[in-house]
PDB file of C-alpha atoms and ligand atoms in Angstrom:
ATOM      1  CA  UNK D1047    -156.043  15.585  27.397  1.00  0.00           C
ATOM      2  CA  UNK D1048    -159.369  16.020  26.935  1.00  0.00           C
ATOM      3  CA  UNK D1049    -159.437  17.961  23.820  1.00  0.00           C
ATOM      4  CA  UNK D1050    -161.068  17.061  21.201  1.00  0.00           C
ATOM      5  CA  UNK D1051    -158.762  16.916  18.366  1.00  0.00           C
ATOM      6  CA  UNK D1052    -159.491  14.463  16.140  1.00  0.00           C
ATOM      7  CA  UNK D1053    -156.671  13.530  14.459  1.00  0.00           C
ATOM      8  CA  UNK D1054    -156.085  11.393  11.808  1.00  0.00           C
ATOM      9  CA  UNK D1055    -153.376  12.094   9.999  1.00  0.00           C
ATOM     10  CA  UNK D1056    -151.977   9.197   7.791  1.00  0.00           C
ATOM     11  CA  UNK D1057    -155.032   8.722   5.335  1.00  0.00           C
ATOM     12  CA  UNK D1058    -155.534  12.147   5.016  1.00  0.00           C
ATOM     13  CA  UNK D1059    -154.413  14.367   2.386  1.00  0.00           C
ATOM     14  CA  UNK D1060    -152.111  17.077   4.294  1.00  0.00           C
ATOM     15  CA  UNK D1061    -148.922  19.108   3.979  1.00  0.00           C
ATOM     16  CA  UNK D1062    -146.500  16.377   5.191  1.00  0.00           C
ATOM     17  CA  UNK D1063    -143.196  18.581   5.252  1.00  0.00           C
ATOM     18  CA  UNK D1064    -144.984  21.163   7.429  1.00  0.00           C
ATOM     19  CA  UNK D1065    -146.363  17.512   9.650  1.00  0.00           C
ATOM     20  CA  UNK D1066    -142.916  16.273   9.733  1.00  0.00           C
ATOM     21  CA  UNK D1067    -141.588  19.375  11.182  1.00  0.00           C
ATOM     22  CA  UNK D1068    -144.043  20.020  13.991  1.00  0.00           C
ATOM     23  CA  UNK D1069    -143.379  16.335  14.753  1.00  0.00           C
ATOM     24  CA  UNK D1070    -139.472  17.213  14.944  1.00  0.00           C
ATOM     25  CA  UNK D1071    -140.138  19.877  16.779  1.00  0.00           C
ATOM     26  CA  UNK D1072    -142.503  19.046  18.932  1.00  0.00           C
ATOM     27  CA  UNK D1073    -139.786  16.060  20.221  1.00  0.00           C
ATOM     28  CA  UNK D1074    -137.241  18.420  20.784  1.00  0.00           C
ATOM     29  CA  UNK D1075    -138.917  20.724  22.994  1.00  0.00           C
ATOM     30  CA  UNK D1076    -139.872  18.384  25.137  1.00  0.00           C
ATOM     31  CA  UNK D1077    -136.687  16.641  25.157  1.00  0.00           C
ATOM     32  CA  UNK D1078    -135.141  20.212  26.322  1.00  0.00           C
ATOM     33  CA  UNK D1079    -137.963  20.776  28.984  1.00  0.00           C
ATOM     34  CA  UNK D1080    -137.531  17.433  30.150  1.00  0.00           C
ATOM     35  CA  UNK D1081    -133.947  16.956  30.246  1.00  0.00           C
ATOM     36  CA  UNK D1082    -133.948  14.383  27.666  1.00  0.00           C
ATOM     37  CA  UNK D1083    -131.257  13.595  25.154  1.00  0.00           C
ATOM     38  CA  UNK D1084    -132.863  13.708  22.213  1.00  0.00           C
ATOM     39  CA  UNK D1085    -129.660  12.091  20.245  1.00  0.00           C
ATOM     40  CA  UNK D1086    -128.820  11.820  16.625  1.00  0.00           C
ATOM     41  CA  UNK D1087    -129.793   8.142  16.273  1.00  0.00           C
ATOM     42  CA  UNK D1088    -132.943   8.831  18.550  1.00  0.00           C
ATOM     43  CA  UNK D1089    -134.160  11.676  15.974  1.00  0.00           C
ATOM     44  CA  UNK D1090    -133.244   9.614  13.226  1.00  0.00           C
ATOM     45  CA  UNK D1091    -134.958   6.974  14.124  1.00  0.00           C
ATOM     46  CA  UNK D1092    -138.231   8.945  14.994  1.00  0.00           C
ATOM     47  CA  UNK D1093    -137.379  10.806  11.572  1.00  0.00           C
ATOM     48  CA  UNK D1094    -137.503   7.837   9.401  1.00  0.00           C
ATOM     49  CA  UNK D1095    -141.049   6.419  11.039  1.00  0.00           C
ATOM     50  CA  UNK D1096    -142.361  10.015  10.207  1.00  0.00           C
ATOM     51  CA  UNK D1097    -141.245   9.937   6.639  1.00  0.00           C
ATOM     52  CA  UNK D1098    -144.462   7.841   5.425  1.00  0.00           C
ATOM     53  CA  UNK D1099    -146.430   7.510   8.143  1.00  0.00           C
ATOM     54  CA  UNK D1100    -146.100   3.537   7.932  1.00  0.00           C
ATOM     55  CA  UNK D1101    -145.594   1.103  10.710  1.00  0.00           C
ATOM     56  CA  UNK D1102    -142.082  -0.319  10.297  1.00  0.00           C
ATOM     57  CA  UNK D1103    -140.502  -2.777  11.492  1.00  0.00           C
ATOM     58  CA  UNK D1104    -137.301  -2.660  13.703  1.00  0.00           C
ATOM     59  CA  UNK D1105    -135.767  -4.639  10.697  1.00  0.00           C
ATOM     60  CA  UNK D1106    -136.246  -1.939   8.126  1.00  0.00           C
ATOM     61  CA  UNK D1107    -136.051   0.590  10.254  1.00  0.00           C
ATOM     62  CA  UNK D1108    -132.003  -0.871  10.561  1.00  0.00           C
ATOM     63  CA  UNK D1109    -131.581  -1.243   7.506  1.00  0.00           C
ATOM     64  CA  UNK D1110    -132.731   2.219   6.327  1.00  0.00           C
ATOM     65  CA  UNK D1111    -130.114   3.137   9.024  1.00  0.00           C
ATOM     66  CA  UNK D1112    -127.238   1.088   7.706  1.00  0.00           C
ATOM     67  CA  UNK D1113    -128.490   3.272   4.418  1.00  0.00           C
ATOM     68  CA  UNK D1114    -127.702   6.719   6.104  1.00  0.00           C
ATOM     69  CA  UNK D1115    -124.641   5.454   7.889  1.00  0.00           C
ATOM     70  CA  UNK D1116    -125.297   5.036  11.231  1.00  0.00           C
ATOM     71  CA  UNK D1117    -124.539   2.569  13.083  1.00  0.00           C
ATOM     72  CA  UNK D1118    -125.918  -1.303  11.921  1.00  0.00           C
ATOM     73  CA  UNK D1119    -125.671  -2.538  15.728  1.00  0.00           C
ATOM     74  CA  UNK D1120    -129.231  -3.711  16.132  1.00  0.00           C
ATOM     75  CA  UNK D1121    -129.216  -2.501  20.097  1.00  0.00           C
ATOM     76  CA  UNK D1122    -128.526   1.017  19.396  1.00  0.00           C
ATOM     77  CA  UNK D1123    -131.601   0.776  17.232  1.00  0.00           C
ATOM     78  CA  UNK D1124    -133.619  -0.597  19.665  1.00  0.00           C
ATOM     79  CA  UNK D1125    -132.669   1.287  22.404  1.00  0.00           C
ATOM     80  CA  UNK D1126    -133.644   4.441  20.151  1.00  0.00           C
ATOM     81  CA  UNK D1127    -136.952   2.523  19.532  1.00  0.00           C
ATOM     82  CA  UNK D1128    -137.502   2.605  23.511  1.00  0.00           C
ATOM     83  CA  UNK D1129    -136.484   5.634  24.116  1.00  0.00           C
ATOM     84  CA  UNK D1130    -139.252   7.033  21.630  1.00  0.00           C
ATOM     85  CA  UNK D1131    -142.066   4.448  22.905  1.00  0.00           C
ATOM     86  CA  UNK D1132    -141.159   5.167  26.544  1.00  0.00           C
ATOM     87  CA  UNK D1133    -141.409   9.184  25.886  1.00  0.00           C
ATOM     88  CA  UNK D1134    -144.317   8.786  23.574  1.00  0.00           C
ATOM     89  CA  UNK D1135    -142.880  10.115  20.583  1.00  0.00           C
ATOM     90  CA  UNK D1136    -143.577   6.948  18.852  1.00  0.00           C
ATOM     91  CA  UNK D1137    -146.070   3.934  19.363  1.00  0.00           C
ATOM     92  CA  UNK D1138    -145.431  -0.334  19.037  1.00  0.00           C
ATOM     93  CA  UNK D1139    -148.260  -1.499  16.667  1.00  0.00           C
ATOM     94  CA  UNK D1140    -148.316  -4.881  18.448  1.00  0.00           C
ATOM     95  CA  UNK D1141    -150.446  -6.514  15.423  1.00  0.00           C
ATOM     96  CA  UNK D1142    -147.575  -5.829  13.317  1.00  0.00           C
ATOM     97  CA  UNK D1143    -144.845  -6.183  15.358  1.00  0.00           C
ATOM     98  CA  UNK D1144    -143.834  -2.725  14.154  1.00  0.00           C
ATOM     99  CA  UNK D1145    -143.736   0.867  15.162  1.00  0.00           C
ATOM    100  CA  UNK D1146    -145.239   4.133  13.900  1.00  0.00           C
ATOM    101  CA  UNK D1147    -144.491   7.743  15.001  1.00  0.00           C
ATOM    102  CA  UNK D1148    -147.524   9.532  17.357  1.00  0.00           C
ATOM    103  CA  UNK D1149    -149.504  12.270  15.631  1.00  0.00           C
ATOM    104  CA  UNK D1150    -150.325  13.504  19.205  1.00  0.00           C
ATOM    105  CA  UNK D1151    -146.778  13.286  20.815  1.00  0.00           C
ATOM    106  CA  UNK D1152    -146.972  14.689  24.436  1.00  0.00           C
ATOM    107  CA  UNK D1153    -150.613  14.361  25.014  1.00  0.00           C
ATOM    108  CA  UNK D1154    -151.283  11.873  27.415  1.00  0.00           C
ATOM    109  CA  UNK D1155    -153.744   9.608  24.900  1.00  0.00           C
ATOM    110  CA  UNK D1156    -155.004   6.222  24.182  1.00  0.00           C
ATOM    111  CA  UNK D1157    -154.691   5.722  20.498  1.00  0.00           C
ATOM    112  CA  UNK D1158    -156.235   3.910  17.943  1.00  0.00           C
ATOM    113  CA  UNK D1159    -155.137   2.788  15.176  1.00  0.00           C
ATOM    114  CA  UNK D1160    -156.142   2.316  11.668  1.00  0.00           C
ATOM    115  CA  UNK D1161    -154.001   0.060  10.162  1.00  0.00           C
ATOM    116  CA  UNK D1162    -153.803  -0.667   6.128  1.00  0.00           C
ATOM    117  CA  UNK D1163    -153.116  -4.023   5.814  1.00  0.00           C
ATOM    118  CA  UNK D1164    -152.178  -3.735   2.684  1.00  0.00           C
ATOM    119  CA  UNK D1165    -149.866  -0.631   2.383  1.00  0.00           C
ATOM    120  CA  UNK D1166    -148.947  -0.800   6.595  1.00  0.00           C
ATOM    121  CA  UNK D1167    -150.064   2.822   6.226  1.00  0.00           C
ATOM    122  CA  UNK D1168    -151.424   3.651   9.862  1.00  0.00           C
ATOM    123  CA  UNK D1169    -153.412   6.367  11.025  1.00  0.00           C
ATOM    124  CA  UNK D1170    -153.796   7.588  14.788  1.00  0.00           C
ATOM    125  CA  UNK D1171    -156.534   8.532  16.474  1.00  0.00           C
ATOM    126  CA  UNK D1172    -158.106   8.962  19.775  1.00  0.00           C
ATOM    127  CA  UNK D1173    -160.148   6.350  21.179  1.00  0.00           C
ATOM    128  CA  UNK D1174    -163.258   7.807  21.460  1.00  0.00           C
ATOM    129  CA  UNK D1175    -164.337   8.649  24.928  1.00  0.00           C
ATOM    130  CA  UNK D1176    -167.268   7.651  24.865  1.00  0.00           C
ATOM    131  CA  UNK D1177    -165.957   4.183  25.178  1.00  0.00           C
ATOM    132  CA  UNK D1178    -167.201   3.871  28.615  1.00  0.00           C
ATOM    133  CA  UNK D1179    -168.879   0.808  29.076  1.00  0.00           C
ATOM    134  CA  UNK D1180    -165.108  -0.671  28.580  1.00  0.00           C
ATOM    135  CA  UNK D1181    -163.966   0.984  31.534  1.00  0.00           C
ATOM    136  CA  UNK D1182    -167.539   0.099  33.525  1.00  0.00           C
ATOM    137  CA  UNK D1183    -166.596  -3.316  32.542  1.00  0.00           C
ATOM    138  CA  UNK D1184    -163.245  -2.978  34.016  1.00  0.00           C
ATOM    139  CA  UNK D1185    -163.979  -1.248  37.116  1.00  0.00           C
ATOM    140  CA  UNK D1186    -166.771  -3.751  37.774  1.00  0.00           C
ATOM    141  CA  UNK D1187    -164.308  -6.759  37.907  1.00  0.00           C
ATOM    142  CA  UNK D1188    -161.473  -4.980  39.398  1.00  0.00           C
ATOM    143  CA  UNK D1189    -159.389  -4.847  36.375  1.00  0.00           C
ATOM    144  CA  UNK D1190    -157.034  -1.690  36.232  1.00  0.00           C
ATOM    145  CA  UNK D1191    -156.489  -0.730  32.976  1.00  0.00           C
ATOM    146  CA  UNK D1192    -153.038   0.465  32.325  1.00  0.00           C
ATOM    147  CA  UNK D1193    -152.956   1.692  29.226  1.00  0.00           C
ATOM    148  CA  UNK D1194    -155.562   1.040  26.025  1.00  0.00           C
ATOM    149  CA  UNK D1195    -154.345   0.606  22.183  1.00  0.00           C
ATOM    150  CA  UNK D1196    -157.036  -0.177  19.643  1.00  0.00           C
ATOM    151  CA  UNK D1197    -155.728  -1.664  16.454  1.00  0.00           C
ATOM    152  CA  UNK D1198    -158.429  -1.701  13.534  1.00  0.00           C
ATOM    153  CA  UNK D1199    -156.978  -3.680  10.455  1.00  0.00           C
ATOM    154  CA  UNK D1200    -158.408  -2.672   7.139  1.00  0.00           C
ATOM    155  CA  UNK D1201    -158.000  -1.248   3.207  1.00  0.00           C
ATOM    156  CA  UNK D1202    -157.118   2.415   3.103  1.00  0.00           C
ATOM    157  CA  UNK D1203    -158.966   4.149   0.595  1.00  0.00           C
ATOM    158  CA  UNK D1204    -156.225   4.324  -1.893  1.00  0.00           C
ATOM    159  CA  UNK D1205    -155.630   0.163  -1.988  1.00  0.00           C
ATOM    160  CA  UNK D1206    -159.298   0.324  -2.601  1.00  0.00           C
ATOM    161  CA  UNK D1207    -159.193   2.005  -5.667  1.00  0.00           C
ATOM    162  CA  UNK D1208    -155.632   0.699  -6.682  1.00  0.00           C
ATOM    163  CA  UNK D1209    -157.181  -2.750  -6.563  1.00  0.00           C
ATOM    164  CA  UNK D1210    -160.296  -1.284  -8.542  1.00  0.00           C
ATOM    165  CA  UNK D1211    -157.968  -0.433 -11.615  1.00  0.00           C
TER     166      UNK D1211
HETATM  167 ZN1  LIG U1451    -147.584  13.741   7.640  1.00  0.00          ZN
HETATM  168 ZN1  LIG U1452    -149.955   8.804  19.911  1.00  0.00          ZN
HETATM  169 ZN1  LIG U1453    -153.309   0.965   2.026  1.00  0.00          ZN
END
């Protein structure tokens, strides 16, 4: 976990197909080694917040799913959302009220997020470790950190220089 991949996939220029994959893959071999059901609504689901690397909303993400067929019963969606948030396949972007697909699924992480306000395009990273005098802060006043997510709201480069034009 404490590698030092910097990853920041959704601003970047990269081969997406080849991203998408891995992702796909990556969730299904750890479904198998973990005795998870990694079911046809679950992979949809984690497929469609892949596609753009955009926070979406459990909204759209039904309604892209009453596109494809599947089933419009807003549960089943939601239970698929939970399913990919518990495993960490997928995060909740709480600013937005949305989710996004992990770029680092089965690392044990705390990501941050840059979020395009704009375009809801959201890139992961890591939060960087040298972020200690958060935890100093914490352990000072007893406060046991469970989990960290840091959301940074902003213009991605390309809204920039759309709104240049
Ligand atoms: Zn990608
Ligand atoms: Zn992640
Ligand atoms: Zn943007």
């Amino acid at each position: 976990m404490n590698k030092k991949t910097s990853t920041l996939v959704g601003f970047k220029q990269h081969n997406h197909g080849d991203c998408l994959e891995n992702a796909i893959n990556t969730a299904e071999e750890y479904c198998i080694k973990n005795n998870l059901n990694l079911t046809p609504i679950r992979k949809k689901v984690l497929e469609l917040l892949l596609h753009e690397h955009r926070a979406l909303g459990a909204y759209a993400i039904l309604a892209m799913l009453r596109e494809q067929g599947f089933s419009n019963q807003p549960p089943v969606a939601y239970r698929a959302l939970d399913f990919l948030v518990e495993h960490g396949f997928a995060h909740k972007i709480e600013k937005l009220n949305a989710f996004v697909a992990c770029s680092l699924p089965g690392a044990n992480h705390s990501p941050a997020f840059l979020i395009c306000k704009k375009c809801n395009m959201v890139a992961e990273t890591q939060s960087s470790p040298h972020n200690i005098s958060f935890k100093e802060t914490a352990n000072a006043t007893g406060f046991q950190i469970e989990h960290t997510i840091i959301e940074a709201q902003g213009i991605c480069q390309s809204c920039v220089e759309t709104n240049q034009v």
